[in-house]
Coordinates of C-alpha atoms and ligand atoms in Angstrom, one line a residue:
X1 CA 34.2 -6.4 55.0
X2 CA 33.2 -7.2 51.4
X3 CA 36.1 -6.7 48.7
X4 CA 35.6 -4.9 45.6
X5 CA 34.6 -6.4 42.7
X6 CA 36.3 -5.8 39.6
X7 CA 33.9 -7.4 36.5
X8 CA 34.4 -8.2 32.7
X9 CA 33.7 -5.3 30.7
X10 CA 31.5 -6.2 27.7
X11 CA 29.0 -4.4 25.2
X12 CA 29.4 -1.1 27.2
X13 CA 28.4 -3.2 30.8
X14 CA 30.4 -4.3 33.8
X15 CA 29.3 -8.2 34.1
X16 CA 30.9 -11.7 35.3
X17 CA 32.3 -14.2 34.2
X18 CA 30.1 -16.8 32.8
X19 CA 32.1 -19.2 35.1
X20 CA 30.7 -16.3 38.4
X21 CA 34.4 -17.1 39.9
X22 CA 36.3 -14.3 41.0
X23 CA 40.2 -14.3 41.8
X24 CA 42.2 -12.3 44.5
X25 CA 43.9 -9.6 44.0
X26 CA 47.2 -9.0 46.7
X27 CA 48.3 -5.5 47.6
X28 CA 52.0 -5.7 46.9
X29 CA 52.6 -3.8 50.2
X30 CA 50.9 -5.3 52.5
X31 CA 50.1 -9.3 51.1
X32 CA 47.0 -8.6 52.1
X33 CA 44.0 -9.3 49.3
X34 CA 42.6 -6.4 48.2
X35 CA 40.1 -7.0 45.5
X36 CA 38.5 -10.1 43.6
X37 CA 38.9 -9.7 40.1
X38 CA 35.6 -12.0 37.3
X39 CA 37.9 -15.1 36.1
X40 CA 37.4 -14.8 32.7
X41 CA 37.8 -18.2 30.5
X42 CA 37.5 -19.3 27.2
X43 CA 33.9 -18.6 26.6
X44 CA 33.8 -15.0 28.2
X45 CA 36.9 -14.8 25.5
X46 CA 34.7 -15.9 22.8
X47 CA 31.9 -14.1 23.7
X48 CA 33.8 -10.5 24.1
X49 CA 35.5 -11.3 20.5
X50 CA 32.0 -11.4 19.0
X51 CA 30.5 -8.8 20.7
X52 CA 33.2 -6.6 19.3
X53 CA 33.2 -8.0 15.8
X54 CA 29.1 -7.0 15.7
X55 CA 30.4 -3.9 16.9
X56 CA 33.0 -3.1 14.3
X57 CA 30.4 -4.1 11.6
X58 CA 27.2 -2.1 12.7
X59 CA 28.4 0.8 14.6
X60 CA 29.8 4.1 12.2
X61 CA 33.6 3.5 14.5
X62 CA 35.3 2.1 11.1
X63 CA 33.6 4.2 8.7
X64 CA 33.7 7.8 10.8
X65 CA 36.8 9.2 11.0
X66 CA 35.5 12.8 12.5
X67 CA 33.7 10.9 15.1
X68 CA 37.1 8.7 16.2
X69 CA 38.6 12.1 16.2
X70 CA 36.5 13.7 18.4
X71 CA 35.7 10.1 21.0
X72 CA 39.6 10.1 21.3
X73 CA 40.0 13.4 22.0
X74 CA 37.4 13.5 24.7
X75 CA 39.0 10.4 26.4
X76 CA 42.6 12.3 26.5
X77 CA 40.4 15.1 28.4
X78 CA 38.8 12.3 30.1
X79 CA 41.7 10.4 31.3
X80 CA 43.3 14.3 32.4
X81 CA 40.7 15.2 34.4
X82 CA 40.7 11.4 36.0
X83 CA 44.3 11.4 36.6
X84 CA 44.7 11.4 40.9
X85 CA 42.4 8.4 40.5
X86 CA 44.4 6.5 38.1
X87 CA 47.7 7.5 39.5
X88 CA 46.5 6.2 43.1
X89 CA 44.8 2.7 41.9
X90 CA 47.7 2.0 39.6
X91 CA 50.3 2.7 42.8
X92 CA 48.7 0.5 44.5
X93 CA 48.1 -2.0 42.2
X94 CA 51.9 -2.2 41.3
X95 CA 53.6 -0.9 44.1
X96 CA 55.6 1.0 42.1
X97 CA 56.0 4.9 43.8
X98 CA 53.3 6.8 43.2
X99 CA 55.5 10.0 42.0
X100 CA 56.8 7.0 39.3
X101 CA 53.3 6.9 38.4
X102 CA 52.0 10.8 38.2
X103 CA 55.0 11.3 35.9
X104 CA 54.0 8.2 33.8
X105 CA 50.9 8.5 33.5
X106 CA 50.2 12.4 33.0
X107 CA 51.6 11.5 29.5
X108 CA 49.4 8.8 28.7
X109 CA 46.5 11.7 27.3
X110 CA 49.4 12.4 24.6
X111 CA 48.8 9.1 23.0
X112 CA 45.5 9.6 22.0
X113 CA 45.9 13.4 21.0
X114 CA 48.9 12.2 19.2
X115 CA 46.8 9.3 16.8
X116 CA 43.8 11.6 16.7
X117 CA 45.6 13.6 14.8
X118 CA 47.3 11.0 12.4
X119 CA 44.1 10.4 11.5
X120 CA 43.1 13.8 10.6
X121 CA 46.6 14.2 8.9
X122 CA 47.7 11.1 7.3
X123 CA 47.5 11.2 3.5
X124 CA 46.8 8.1 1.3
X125 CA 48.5 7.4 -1.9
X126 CA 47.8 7.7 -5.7
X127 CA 50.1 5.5 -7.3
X128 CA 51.8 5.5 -10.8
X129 CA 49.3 3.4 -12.5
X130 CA 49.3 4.6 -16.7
X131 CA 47.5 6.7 -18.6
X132 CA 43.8 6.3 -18.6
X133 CA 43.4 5.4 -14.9
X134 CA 43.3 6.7 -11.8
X135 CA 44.8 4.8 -8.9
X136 CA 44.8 4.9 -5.0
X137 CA 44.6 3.6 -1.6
X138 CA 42.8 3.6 1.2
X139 CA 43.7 2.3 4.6
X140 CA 41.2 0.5 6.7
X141 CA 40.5 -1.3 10.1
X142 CA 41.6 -4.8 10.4
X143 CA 38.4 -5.9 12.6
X144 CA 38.6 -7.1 15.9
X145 CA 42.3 -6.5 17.4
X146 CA 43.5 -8.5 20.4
X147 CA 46.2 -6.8 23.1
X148 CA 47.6 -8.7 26.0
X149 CA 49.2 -6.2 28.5
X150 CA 51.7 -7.3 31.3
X151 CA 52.0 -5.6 34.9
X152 CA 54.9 -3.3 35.1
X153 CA 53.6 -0.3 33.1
X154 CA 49.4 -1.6 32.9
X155 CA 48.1 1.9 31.2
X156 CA 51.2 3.0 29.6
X157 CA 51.8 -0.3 27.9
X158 CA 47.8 -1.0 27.2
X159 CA 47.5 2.9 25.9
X160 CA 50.7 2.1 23.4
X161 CA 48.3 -0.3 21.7
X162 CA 44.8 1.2 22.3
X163 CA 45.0 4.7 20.8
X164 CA 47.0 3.0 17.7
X165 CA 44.2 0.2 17.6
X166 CA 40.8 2.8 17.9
X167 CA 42.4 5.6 15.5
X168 CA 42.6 3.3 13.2
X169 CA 39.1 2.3 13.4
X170 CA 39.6 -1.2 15.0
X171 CA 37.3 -2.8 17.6
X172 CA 39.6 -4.5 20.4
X173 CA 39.6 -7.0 23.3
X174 CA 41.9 -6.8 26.3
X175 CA 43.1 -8.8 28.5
X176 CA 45.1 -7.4 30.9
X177 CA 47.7 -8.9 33.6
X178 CA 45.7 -10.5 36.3
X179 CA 47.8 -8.9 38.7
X180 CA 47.1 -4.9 37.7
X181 CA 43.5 -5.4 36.0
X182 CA 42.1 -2.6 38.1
X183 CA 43.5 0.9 36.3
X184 CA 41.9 -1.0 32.8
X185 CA 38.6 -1.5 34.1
X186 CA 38.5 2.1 35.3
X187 CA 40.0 3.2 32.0
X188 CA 37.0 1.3 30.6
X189 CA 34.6 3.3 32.1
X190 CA 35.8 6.2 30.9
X191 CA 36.1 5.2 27.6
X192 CA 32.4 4.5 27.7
X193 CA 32.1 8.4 29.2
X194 CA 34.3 9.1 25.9
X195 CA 31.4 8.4 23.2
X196 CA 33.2 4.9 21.9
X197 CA 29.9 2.9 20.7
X198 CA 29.5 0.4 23.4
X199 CA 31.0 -2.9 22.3
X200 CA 34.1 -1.3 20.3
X201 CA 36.3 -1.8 23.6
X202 CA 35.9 -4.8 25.9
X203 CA 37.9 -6.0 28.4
X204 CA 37.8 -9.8 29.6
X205 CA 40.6 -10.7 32.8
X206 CA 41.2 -14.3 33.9
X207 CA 44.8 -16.3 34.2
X208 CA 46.8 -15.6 31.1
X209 CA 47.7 -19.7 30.2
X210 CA 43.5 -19.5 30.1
X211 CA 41.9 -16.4 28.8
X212 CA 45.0 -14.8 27.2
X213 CA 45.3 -18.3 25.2
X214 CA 42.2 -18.0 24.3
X215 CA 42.2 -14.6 23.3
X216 CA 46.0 -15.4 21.3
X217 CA 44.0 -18.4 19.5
X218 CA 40.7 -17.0 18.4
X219 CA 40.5 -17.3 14.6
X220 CA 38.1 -14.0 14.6
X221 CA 41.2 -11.4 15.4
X222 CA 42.6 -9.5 12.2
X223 CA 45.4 -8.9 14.8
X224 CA 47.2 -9.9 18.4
X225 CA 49.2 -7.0 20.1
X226 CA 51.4 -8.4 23.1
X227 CA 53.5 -6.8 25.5
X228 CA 54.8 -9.6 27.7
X229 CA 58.1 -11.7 28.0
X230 CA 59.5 -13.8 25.0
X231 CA 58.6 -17.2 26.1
X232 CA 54.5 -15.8 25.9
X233 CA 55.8 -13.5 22.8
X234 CA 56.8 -17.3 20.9
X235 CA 53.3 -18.8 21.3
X236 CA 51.4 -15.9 20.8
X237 CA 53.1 -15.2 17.6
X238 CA 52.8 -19.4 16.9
X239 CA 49.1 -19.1 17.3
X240 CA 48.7 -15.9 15.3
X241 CA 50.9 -17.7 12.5
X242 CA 48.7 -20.4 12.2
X243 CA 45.3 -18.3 11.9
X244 CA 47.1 -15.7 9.8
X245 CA 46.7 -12.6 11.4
X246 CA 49.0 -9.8 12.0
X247 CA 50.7 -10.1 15.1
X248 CA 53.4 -7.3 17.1
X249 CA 55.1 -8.9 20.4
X250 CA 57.3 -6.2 22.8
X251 CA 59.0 -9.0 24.5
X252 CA 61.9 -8.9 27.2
X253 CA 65.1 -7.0 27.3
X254 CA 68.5 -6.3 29.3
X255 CA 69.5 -3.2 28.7
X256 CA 73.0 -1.9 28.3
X257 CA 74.3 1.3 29.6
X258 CA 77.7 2.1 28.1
X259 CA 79.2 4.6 30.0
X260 CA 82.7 6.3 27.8
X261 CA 85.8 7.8 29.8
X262 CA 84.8 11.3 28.7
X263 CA 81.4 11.3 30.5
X264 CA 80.5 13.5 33.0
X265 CA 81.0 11.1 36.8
X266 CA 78.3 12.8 38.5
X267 CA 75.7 12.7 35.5
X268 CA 76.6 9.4 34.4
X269 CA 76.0 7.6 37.4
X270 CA 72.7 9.4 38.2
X271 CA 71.3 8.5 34.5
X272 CA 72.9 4.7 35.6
X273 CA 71.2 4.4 38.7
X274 CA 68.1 5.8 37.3
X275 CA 68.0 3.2 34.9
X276 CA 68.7 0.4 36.9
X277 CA 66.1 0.7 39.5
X278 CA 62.9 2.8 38.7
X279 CA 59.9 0.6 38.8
X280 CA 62.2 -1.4 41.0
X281 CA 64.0 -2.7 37.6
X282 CA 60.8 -3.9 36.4
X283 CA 60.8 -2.9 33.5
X284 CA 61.7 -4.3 30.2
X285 CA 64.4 -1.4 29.1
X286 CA 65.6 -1.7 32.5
X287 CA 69.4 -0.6 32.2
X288 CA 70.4 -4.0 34.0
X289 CA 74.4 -4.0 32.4
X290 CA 76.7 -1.1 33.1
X291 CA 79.7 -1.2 30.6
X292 CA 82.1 0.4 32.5
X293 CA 85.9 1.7 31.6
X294 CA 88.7 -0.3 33.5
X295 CA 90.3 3.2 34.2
X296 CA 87.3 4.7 35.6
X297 CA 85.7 1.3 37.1
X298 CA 86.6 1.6 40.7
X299 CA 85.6 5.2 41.3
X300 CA 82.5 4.5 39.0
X301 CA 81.3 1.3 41.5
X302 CA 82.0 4.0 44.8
X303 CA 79.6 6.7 43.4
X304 CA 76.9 4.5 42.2
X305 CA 77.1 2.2 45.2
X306 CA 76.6 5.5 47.3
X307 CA 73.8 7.1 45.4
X308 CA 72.2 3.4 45.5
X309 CA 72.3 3.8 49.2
X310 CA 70.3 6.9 49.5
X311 CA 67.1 5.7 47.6
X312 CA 64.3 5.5 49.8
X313 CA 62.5 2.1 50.3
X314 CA 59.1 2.7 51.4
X315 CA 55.5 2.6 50.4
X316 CA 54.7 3.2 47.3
X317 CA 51.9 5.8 47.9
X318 CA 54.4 8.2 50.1
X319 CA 55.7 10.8 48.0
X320 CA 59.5 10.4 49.0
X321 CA 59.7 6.9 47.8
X322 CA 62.2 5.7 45.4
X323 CA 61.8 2.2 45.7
X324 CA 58.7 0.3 46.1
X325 CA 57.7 -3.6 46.8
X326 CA 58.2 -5.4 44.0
X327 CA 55.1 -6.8 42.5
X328 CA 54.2 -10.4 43.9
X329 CA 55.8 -12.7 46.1
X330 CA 57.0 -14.6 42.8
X331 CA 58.8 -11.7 41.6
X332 CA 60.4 -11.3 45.0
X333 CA 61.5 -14.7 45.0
X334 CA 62.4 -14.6 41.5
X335 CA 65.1 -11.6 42.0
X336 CA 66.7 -13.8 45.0
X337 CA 67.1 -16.8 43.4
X338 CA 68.9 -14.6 40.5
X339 CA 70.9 -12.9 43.7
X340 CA 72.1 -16.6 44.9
X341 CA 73.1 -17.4 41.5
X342 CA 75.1 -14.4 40.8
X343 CA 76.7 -14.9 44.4
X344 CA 78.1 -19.2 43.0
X345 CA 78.5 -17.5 39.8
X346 CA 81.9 -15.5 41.2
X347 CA 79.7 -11.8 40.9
X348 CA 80.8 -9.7 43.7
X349 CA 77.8 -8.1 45.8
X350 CA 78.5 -5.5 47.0
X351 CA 75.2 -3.8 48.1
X352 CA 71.6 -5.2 48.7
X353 CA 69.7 -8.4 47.4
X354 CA 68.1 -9.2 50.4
X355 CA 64.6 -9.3 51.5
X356 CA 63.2 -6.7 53.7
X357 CA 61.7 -8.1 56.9
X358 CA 58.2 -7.5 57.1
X359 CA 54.6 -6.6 55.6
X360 CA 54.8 -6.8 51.3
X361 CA 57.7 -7.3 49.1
X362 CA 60.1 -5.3 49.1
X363 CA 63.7 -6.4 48.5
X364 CA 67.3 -4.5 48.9
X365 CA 68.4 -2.6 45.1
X366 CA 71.6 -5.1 44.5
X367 CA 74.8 -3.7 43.1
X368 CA 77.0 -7.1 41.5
X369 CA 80.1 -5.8 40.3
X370 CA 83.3 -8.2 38.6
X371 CA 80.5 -9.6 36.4
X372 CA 81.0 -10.8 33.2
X373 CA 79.3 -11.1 30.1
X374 CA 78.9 -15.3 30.2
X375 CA 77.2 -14.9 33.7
X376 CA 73.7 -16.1 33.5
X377 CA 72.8 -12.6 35.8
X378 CA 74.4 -10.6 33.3
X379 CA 72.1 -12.5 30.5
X380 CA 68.8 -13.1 32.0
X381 CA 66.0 -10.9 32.4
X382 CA 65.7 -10.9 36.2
X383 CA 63.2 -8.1 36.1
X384 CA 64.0 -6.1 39.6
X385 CA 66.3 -4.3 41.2
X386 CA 69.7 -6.3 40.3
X387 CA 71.9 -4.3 38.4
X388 CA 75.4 -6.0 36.8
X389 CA 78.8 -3.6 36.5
X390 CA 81.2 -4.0 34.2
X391 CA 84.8 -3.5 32.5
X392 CA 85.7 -2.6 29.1
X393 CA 89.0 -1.6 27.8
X394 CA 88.4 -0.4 24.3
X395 CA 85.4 0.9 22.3
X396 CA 85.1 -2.0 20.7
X397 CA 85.0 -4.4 23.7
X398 CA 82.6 -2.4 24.6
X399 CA 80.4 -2.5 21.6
X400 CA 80.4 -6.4 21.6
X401 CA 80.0 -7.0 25.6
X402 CA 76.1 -4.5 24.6
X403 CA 75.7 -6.7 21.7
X404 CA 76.8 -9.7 23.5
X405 CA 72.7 -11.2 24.8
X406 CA 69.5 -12.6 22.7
X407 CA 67.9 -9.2 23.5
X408 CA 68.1 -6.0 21.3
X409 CA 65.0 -3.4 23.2
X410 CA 67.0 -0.6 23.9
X411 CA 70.7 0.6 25.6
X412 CA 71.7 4.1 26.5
X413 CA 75.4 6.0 25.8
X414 CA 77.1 8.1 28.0
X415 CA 79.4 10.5 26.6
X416 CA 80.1 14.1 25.5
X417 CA 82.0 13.4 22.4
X418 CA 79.7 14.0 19.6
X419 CA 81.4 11.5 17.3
X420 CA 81.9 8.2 19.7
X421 CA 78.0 8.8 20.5
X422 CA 76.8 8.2 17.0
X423 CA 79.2 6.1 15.8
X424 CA 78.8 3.7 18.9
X425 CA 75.1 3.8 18.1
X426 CA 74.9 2.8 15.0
X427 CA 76.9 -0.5 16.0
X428 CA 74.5 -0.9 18.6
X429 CA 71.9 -4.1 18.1
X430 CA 68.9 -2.5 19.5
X431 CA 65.7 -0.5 18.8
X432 CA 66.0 1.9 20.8
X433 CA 69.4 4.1 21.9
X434 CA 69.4 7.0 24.3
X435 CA 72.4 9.3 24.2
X436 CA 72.9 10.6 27.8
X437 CA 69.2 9.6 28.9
X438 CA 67.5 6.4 29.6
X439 CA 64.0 5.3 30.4
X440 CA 62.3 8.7 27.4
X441 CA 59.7 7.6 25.4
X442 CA 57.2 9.8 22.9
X443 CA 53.9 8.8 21.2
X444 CA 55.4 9.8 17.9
X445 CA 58.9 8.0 18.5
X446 CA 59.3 4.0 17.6
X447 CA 59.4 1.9 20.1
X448 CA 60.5 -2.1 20.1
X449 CA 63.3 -4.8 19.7
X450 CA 66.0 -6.5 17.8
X451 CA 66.2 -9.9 18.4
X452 CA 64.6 -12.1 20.9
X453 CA 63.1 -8.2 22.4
X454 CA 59.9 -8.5 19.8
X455 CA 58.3 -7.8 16.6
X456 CA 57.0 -5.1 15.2
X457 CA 57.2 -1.0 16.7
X458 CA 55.0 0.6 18.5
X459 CA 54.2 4.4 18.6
X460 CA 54.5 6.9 15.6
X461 CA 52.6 6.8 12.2
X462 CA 54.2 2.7 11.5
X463 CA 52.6 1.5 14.3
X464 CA 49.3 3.5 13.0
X465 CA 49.8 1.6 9.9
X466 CA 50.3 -1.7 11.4
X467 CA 47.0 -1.6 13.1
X468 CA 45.5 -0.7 9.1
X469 CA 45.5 -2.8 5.6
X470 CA 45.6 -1.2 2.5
X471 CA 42.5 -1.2 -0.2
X472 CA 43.8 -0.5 -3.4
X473 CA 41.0 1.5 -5.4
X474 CA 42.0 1.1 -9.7
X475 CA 40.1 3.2 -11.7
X476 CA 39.3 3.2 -15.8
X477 CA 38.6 6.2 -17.0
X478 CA 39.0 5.5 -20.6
X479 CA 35.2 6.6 -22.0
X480 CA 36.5 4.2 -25.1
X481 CA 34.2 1.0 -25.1
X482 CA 36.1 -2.3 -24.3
X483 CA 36.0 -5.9 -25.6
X484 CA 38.0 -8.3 -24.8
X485 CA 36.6 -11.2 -27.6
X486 CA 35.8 -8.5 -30.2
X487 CA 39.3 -8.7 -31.7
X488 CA 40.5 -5.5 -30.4
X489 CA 41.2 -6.4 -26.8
X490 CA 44.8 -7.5 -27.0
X491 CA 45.7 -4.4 -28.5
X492 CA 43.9 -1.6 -26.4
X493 CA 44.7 -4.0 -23.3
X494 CA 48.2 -3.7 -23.7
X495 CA 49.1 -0.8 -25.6
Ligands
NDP501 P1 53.9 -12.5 30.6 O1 54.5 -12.9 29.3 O2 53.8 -13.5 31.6 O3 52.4 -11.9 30.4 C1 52.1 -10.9 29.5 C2 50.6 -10.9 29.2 O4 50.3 -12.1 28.5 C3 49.7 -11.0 30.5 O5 48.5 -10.4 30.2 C4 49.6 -12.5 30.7 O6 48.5 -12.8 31.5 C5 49.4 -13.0 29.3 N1 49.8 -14.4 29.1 C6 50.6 -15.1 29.9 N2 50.7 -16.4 29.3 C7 50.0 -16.3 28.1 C8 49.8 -17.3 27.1 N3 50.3 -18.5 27.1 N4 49.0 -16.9 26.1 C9 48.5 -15.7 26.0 N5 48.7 -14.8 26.9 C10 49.5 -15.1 28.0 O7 54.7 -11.2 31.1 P2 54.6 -10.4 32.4 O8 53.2 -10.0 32.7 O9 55.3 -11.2 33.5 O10 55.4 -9.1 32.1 C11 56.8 -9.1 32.1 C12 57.4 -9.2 30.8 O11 56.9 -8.2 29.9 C13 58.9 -9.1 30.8 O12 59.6 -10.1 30.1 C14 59.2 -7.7 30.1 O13 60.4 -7.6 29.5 C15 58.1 -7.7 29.1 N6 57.8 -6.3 28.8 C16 58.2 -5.8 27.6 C17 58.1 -4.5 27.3 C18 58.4 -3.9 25.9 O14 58.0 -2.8 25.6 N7 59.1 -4.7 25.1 C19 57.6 -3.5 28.2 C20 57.2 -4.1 29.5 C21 57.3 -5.4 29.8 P3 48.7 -13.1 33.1 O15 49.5 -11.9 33.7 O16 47.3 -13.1 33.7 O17 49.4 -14.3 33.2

């Protein structure tokens, strides 16, 4: 049986790579290849980048703000009415459970509303200037945009950038993971469907140390947008430092989840296990530390041990699965090395971390408790289902145990007293804090790290206004002739 072929998507058209290789694509739940995907290389890179730059320069998409409007609209309807589709592909893809990915990604439409409609409502400026002139700005597109997009959350993550990145009148090149490039290419189509001049969106795939180089070191970006961890995040913003260009990273985390004395048992340790293990913990703001009270500790470990128990290990297109294979056989192997290292380290398992015999995968959720903060699987992003409990004594302690690791994406709180909530959060080092929720996000609410987590927000009007650069328009309107050398200059110039 022939596979499916997944092609570049340049000027509009579905095409190879100029190399005509094609790479496998492995269902996570069976190991079975599913799909070959165009190897995209440097000069597919270069060619997609100029493509897009003739694009932004002879199509009306950076001058015609009604017509963004409307194209972004009709790709939120679009990407509604194409939703089953998406949800399915993306499932598969990932492995993660497909009701993960219904609720995930019947939100995504809200992204593009949401910058439609900066656009139509974001005022420029007229600033103070003195009498006789009139002053203002303008924003404009920055050209051809770049946006690197990891795995765990393809859409989501790419959509974060996109609708920011077209609203704003930018022509981009993608490069998605090359192990969940399928949901892009059929998001591509649809943006075609949507009105977008062809050549404003392209989409090249290929190995990321290859294509996504390339695409992180061509001098014809006005910006690089990367999701990814911080070891990619460094060179991407290395080779964006040397051409110049803007650059955003949303990097790795380790999420804290500080659970206080006063919190509800049963609540707590639903939002707790929620956060440690949807997307089978990959995912950056996975809530990988609970910060536990000694006094509560032990009853704490029993009720999130047992709920851990309950979730359902299965395929991830059932509808009653919690937990789903994890991505690749790398990942797998990369969550049991962290296991064996917890285990010399002196953490206490005490549920899961092994391997599932068997087709795909899938690995036990693990439960460490008697961690502490030094141990390399309480600082590491392991990315899976490995979640480290534990003990605080005072407020403080607990405070500087969160603050305690290079990240800083985002922690949760778990309490009912109003003032320990905020007060806790404002000590916390992170860009984003839940109080008594994990996991929330909104296209309107900023999104991105402290620290080693990134650079840069995205969602909301900043991010809007990162994808933008501002034209300063200074006006005379003084009808009184001017000359500097007549003798008079000096004093109309600077009176
Ligand atoms: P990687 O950093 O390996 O890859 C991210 C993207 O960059 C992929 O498209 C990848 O391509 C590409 N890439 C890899 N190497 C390079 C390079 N040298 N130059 C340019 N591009 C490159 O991350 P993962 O895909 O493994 O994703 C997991 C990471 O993403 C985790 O660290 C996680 O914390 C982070 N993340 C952060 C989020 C946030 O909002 N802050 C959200 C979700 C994830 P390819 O896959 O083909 O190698």
């Amino acid at each position: 049986m022939s596979l499916p072929r997944y092609d570049q998507f340049i000027n509009g058209q579905f095409v190879p790579s100029v190399t005509g290789e094609y790479f496998p694509l492995i269902n996570p739940e069976t190991g079975e290849v599913v799909a070959k995907i165009a190897n995209s290389v440097g000069a597919d890179v270069e060619h997609a980048v100029e493509v897009a730059k003739t694009a932004f320069h002879q199509t009306n998409w950076r001058t015609d703000k009604a017509f963004r409007v409307q194209c972004l609209r009709t790709l939120a309807a679009k990407m509604r009415a194409a939703l089953p589709d998406l949800v399915a592909a993306e499932s598969r893809v990932t492995g993660r459970p497909i009701r993960e990915m219904q609720a995930q990604l019947s939100r995504l439409p809200e992204w593009y509303d949401y910058f439609a409609s900066v656009v139509e409502t974001l005022e420029d400026t007229v600033p103070p200037f003195g009498p006789g002139y009139l002053n203002y700005t303008v924003r404009e597109p920055l050209g051809v945009v770049g946006l690197l997009t990891p795995w765990n959350h393809p859409l989501l993550i790419l959509t974060k950038k996109l609708a920011p990145a077209l609203a704003a009148g930018n022509a981009v090149v993608i490069k998605p993971s090359e192990q969940a490039p399928i949901t892009v290419n059929i998001l591509a189509a649809l943006i075609k469907d949507s009105g977008i001049p062809d050549g404003i969106v392209g989409v090249v795939h290929g190995y990321g140390a290859v294509a996504g180089k390339a695409l992180s070191e061509n001098n014809q970006l006005g910006k690089i947008d990367l999701t990814g961890g911080t070891p990619t995040g460094r060179s991407v913003a290395a080779a964006a430092g040397h051409n110049l260009i803007k650059v955003a990273a949303e990097l790795g985390g380790k999420a804290s989840v500080l659970i206080f004395q006063d919190a509800n048992l049963e609540e707590a340790v639903n939002g707790a296990v929620f956060a440690g293990y949807i997307a089978s913990g990959q995912t950056c703001v996975q809530g990988a530390r609970m910060i536990v009270p000694e006094s509560m500790y032990d009853e704490f470990v029993e009720a999130f041990v047992q709920k851990v128990k309950q979730l359902r290990i299965g395929s991830p297109l059932d509808v009653n699965t919690d937990v789903g294979p994890m991505v690749s056989e790398r990942q797998l192997n990369r969550v049991l090395d962290y296991v064996n290292i917890g285990v010399k380290e002196g953490a206490k398992l005490v549920y899961g971390g092994t391997a599932i015999a068997g087709n795909g995968w899938y690995v036990r959720p693990a439960v460490f408790t008697e961690v502490t903060n030094e141990m390399t699987i309480a600082q590491e992003e392991i990315f899976g289902p490995v979640v480290c409990i534990m003990k605080y004594r005072t407020e403080e302690e607990a405070i500087t145990i969160a603050n305690g690791t290079e990240f800083g994406l985002a922690m949760s709180i778990w309490t009912n007293d109003i003032r320990k909530a905020h007060r806790v959060a404002s000590q916390l080092e992170a860009g984003v804090i839940w109080i008594n929720d994990h996991h929330r996000i909104n296209p309107s609410s900023p999104w991105g790290g402290y620290k080693d987590s990134g650079l840069g927000r995205e969602n909301g009007i900043d991010c809007y206004k990162d994808y933008t650069q501002v034209k300063n328009i200074i006006v005379n309107t003084n009808p009184e002739p001017f000359d500097w050398f007549d003798g008079t200059g000096q004093a109309k110039r600077y009176s």
